[in-house]
Tab-separated table of C-alpha atoms in Angstrom:
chain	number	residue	atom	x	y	z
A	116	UNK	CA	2.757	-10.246	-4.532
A	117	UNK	CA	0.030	-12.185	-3.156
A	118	UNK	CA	-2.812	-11.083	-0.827
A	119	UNK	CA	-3.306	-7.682	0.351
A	120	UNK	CA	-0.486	-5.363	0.546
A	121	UNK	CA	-0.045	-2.170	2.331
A	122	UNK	CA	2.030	1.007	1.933
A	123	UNK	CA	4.204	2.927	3.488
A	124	UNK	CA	4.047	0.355	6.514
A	125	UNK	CA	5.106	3.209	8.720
A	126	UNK	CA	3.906	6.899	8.962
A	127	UNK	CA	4.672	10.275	10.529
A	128	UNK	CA	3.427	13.380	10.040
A	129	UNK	CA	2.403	16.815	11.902
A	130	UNK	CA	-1.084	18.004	11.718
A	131	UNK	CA	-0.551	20.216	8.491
A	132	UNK	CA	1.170	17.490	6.169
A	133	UNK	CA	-1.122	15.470	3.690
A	134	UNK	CA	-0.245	11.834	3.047
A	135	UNK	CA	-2.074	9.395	1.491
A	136	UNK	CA	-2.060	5.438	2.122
A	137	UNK	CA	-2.123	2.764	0.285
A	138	UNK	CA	-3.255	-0.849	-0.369
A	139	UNK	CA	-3.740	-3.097	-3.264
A	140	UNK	CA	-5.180	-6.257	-3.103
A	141	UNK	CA	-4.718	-9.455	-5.472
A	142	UNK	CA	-7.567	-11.999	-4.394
A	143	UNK	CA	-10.046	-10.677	-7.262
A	144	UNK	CA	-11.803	-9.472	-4.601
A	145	UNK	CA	-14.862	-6.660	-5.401
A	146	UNK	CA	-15.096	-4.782	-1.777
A	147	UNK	CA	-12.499	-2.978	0.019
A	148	UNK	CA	-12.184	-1.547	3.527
A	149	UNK	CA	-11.064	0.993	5.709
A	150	UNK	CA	-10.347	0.541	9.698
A	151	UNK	CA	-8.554	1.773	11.930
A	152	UNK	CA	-7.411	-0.058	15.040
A	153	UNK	CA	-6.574	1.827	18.464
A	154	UNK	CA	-5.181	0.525	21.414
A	155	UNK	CA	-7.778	-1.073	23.849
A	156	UNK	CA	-10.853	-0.155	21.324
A	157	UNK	CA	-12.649	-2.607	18.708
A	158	UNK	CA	-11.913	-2.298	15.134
A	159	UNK	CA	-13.698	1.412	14.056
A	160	UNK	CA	-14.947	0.319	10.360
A	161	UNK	CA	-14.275	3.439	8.425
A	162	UNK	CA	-15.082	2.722	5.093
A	163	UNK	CA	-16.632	0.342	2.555
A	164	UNK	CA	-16.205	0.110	-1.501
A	165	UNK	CA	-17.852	-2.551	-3.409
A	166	UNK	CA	-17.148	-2.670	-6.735
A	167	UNK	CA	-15.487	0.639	-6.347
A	168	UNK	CA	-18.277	2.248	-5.580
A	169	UNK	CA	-18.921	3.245	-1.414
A	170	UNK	CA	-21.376	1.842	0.416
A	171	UNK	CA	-20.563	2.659	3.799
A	172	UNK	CA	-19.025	5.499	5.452
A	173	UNK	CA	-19.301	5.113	9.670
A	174	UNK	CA	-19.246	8.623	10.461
A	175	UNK	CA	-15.362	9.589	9.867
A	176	UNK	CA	-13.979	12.872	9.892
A	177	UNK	CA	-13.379	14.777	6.690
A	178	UNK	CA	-9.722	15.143	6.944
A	179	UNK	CA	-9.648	11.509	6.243
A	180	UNK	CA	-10.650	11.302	2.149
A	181	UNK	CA	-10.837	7.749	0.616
A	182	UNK	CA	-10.340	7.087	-3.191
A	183	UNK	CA	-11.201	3.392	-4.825
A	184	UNK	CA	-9.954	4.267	-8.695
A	185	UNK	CA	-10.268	0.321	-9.516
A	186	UNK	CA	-11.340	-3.190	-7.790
A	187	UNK	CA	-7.884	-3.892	-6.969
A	188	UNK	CA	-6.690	-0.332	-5.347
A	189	UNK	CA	-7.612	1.601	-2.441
A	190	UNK	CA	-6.323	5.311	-1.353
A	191	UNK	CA	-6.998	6.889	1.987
A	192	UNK	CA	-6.104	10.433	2.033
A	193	UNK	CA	-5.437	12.470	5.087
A	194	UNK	CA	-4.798	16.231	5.453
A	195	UNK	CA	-4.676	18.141	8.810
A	196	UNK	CA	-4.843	15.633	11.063
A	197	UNK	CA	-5.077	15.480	15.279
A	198	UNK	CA	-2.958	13.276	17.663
A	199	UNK	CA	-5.351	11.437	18.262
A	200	UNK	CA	-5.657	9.906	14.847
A	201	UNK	CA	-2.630	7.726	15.794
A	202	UNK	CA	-3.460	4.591	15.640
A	203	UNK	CA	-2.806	1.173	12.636
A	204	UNK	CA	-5.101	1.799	9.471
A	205	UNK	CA	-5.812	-1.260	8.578
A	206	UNK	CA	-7.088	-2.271	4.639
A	207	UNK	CA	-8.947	-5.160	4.181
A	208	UNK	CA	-11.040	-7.168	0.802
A	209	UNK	CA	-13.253	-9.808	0.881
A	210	UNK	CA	-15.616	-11.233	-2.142
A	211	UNK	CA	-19.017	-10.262	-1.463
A	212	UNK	CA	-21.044	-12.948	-0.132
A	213	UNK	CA	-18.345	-14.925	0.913
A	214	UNK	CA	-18.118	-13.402	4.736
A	215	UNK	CA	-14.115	-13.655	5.252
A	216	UNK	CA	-12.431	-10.349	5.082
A	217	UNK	CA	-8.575	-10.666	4.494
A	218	UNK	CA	-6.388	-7.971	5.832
A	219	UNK	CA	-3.201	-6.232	4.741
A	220	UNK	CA	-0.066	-5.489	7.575
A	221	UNK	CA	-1.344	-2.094	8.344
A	222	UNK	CA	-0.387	1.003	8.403
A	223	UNK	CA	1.254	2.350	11.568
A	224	UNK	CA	0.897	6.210	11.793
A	225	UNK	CA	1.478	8.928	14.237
A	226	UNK	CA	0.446	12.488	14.132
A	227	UNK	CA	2.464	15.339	15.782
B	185	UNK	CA	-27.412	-3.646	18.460
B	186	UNK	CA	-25.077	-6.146	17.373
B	187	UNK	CA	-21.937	-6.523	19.632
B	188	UNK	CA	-19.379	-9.612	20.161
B	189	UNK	CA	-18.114	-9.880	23.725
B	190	UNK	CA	-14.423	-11.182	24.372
B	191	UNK	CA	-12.861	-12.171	27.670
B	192	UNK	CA	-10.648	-9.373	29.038
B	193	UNK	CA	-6.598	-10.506	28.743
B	194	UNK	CA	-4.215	-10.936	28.647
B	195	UNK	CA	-4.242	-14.666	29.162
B	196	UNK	CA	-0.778	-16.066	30.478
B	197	UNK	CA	-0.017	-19.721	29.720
B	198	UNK	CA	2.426	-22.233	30.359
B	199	UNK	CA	3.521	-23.976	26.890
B	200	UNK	CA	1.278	-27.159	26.193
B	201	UNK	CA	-1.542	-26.092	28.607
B	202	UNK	CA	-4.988	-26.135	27.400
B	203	UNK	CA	-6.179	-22.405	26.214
B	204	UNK	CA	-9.922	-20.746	25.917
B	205	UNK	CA	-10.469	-17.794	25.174
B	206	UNK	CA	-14.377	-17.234	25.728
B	207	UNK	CA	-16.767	-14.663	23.363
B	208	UNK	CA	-20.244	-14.244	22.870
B	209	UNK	CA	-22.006	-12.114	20.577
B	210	UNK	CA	-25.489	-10.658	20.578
B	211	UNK	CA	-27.003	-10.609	16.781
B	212	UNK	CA	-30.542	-9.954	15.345
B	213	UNK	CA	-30.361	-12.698	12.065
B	214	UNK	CA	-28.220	-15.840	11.461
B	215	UNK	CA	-24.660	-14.608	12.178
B	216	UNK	CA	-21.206	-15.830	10.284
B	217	UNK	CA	-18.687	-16.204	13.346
B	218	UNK	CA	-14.845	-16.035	13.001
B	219	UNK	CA	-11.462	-15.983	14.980
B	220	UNK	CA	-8.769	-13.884	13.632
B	221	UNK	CA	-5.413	-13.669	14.752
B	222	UNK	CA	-2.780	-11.176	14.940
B	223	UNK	CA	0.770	-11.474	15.230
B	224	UNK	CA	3.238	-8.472	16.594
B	225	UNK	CA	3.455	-6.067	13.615
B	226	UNK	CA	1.214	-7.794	11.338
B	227	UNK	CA	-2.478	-7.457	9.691
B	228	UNK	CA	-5.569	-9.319	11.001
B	229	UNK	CA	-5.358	-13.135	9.603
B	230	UNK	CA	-8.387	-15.335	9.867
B	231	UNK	CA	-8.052	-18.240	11.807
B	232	UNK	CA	-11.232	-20.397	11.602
B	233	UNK	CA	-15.124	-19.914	11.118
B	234	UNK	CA	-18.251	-21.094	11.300
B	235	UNK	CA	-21.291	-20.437	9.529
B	236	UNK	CA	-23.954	-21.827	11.006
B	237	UNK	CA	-25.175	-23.214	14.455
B	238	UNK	CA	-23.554	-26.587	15.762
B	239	UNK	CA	-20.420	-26.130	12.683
B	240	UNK	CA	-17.138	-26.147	14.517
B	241	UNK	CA	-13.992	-24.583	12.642
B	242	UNK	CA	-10.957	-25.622	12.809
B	243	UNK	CA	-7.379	-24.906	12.109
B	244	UNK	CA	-3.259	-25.565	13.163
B	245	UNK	CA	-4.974	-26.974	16.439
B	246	UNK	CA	-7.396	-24.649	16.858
B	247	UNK	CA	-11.313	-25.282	17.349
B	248	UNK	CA	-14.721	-23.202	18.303
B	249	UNK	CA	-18.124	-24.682	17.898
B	250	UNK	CA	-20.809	-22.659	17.128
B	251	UNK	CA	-23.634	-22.535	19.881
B	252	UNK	CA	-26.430	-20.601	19.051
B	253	UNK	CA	-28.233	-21.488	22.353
B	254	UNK	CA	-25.661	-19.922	24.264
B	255	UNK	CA	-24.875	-17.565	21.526
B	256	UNK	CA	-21.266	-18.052	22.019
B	257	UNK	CA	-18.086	-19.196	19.789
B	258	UNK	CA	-15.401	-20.039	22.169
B	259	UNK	CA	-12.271	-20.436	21.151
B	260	UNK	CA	-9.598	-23.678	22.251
B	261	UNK	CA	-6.580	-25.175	21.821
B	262	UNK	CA	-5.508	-28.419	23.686
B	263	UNK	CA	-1.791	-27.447	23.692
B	264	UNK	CA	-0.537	-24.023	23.041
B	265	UNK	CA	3.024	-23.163	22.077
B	266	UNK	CA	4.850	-20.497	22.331
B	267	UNK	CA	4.323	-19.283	19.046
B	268	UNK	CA	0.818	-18.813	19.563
B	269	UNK	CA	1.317	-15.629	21.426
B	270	UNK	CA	-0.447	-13.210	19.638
B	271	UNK	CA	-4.223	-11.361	20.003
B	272	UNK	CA	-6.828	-12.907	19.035
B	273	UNK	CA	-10.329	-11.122	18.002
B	274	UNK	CA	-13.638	-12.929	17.591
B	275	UNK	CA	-15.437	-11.302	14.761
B	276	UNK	CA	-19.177	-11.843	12.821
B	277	UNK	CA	-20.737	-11.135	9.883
B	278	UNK	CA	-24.505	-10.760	9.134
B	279	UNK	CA	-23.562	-10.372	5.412
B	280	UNK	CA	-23.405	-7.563	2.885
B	281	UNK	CA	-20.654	-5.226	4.452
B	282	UNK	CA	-21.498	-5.502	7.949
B	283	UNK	CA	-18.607	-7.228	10.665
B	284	UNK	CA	-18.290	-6.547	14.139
B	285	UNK	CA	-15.410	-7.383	15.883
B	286	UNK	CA	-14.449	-8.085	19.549
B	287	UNK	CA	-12.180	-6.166	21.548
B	288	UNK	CA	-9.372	-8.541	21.384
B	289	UNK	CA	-7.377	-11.039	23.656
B	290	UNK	CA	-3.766	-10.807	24.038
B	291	UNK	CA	-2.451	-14.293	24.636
B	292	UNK	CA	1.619	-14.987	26.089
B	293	UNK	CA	2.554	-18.517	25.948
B	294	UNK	CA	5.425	-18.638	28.254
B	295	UNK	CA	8.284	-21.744	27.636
């Protein structure tokens, strides 16, 4: 596998279930990201790990948890979600300093 | 703040006619621009970019200079085909973690 990969590619759940997303990226990359991309609105940075550490968290509801165990792996936990969370959750990993993010397929999920 | 401004689509071409696709950003330092692109189904990919004033990025027949006296990083292609239908979002960086994106520009290249 090359680049960033995301799992499952497709998601649904009701607003009890707890799922948790995936990505893993293989660019030897040392910052991660979170996004989420709704119809009509810019890209809503959610959150930031460098060097698995986060750095930047814009705000986001609790029901969404993130989890960076390593460089290469990033978790995004959700629990209790609304409707309105629908939308692609997109990862993304860039080298620091080097100003091009590169992003995984996405994550297409809808809440019931 | 620090916002990018993209022109409102979608933008309906003929194949081989001439495409822009206008943005403009507002920025307090020395911005990194970019185009990405994104096909139906598929992640963000980056397109081109430019990292400082009067660079011009280019790629599969794409080009956008960067202006920094009309802080803007417009987008062109001199013949678009049909597989260039697809949104396209201008993006910059200001370094560290920081990128700020544009709404998007949905592009259909009719044959």
């Amino acid at each position: 596998e090359t680049g960033v990969t995301q799992t499952p590619r497709h998601l649904v759940m009701g607003m009890t279930n707890k799922k948790s997303l995936k990505c893993e990226q293989h660019l030897g990359h040392n910052a991660m990201y979170w996004y989420k991309q709704s119809a009509k609105k810019p890209l809503e940075l959610m959150f930031v790990y460098s060097l698995e550490e986060r750095v930047e968290n814009n705000s986001v509801p609790s029901r969404f948890s993130p989890e960076c165990p390593n460089s290469s792996h990033l978790f995004l936990h959700l629990h209790t979600l609304q409707p309105e969370d629908s939308a692609l959750y997109l990862c993304a990993s860039s080298q620091e300093g080097s100003g091009t993010q590169y992003f995984g397929p996405g994550t297409r999920l809808l809440v019931l | 703040g620090d916002s990018v401004t993209q022109m409102e689509g979608p933008v309906t071409l003929s194949e081989e006619a001439f495409l822009t696709i206008n943005c403009t950003y507002t920025a307090t330092g020395y911005p990194s621009l970019f185009w990405y692109v994104q096909y139906p189904g598929e992640g963000l990919q980056l397109l081109l970019k430019a990292t400082k004033a009067d660079d011009k990025g280019s790629n599969k027949g794409f080009e956008a200079t960067y202006r920094k006296e009309t802080t803007s990083f417009h987008l062109e292609k001199g013949s678009v085909q049909v597989s260039d239908s697809a949104v396209y979002f201008c993006a910059l960086s200001l370094g560290g973690y920081k990128y700020i994106f544009g709404t998007g520009t949905r592009l259909k290249v009719l044959a």
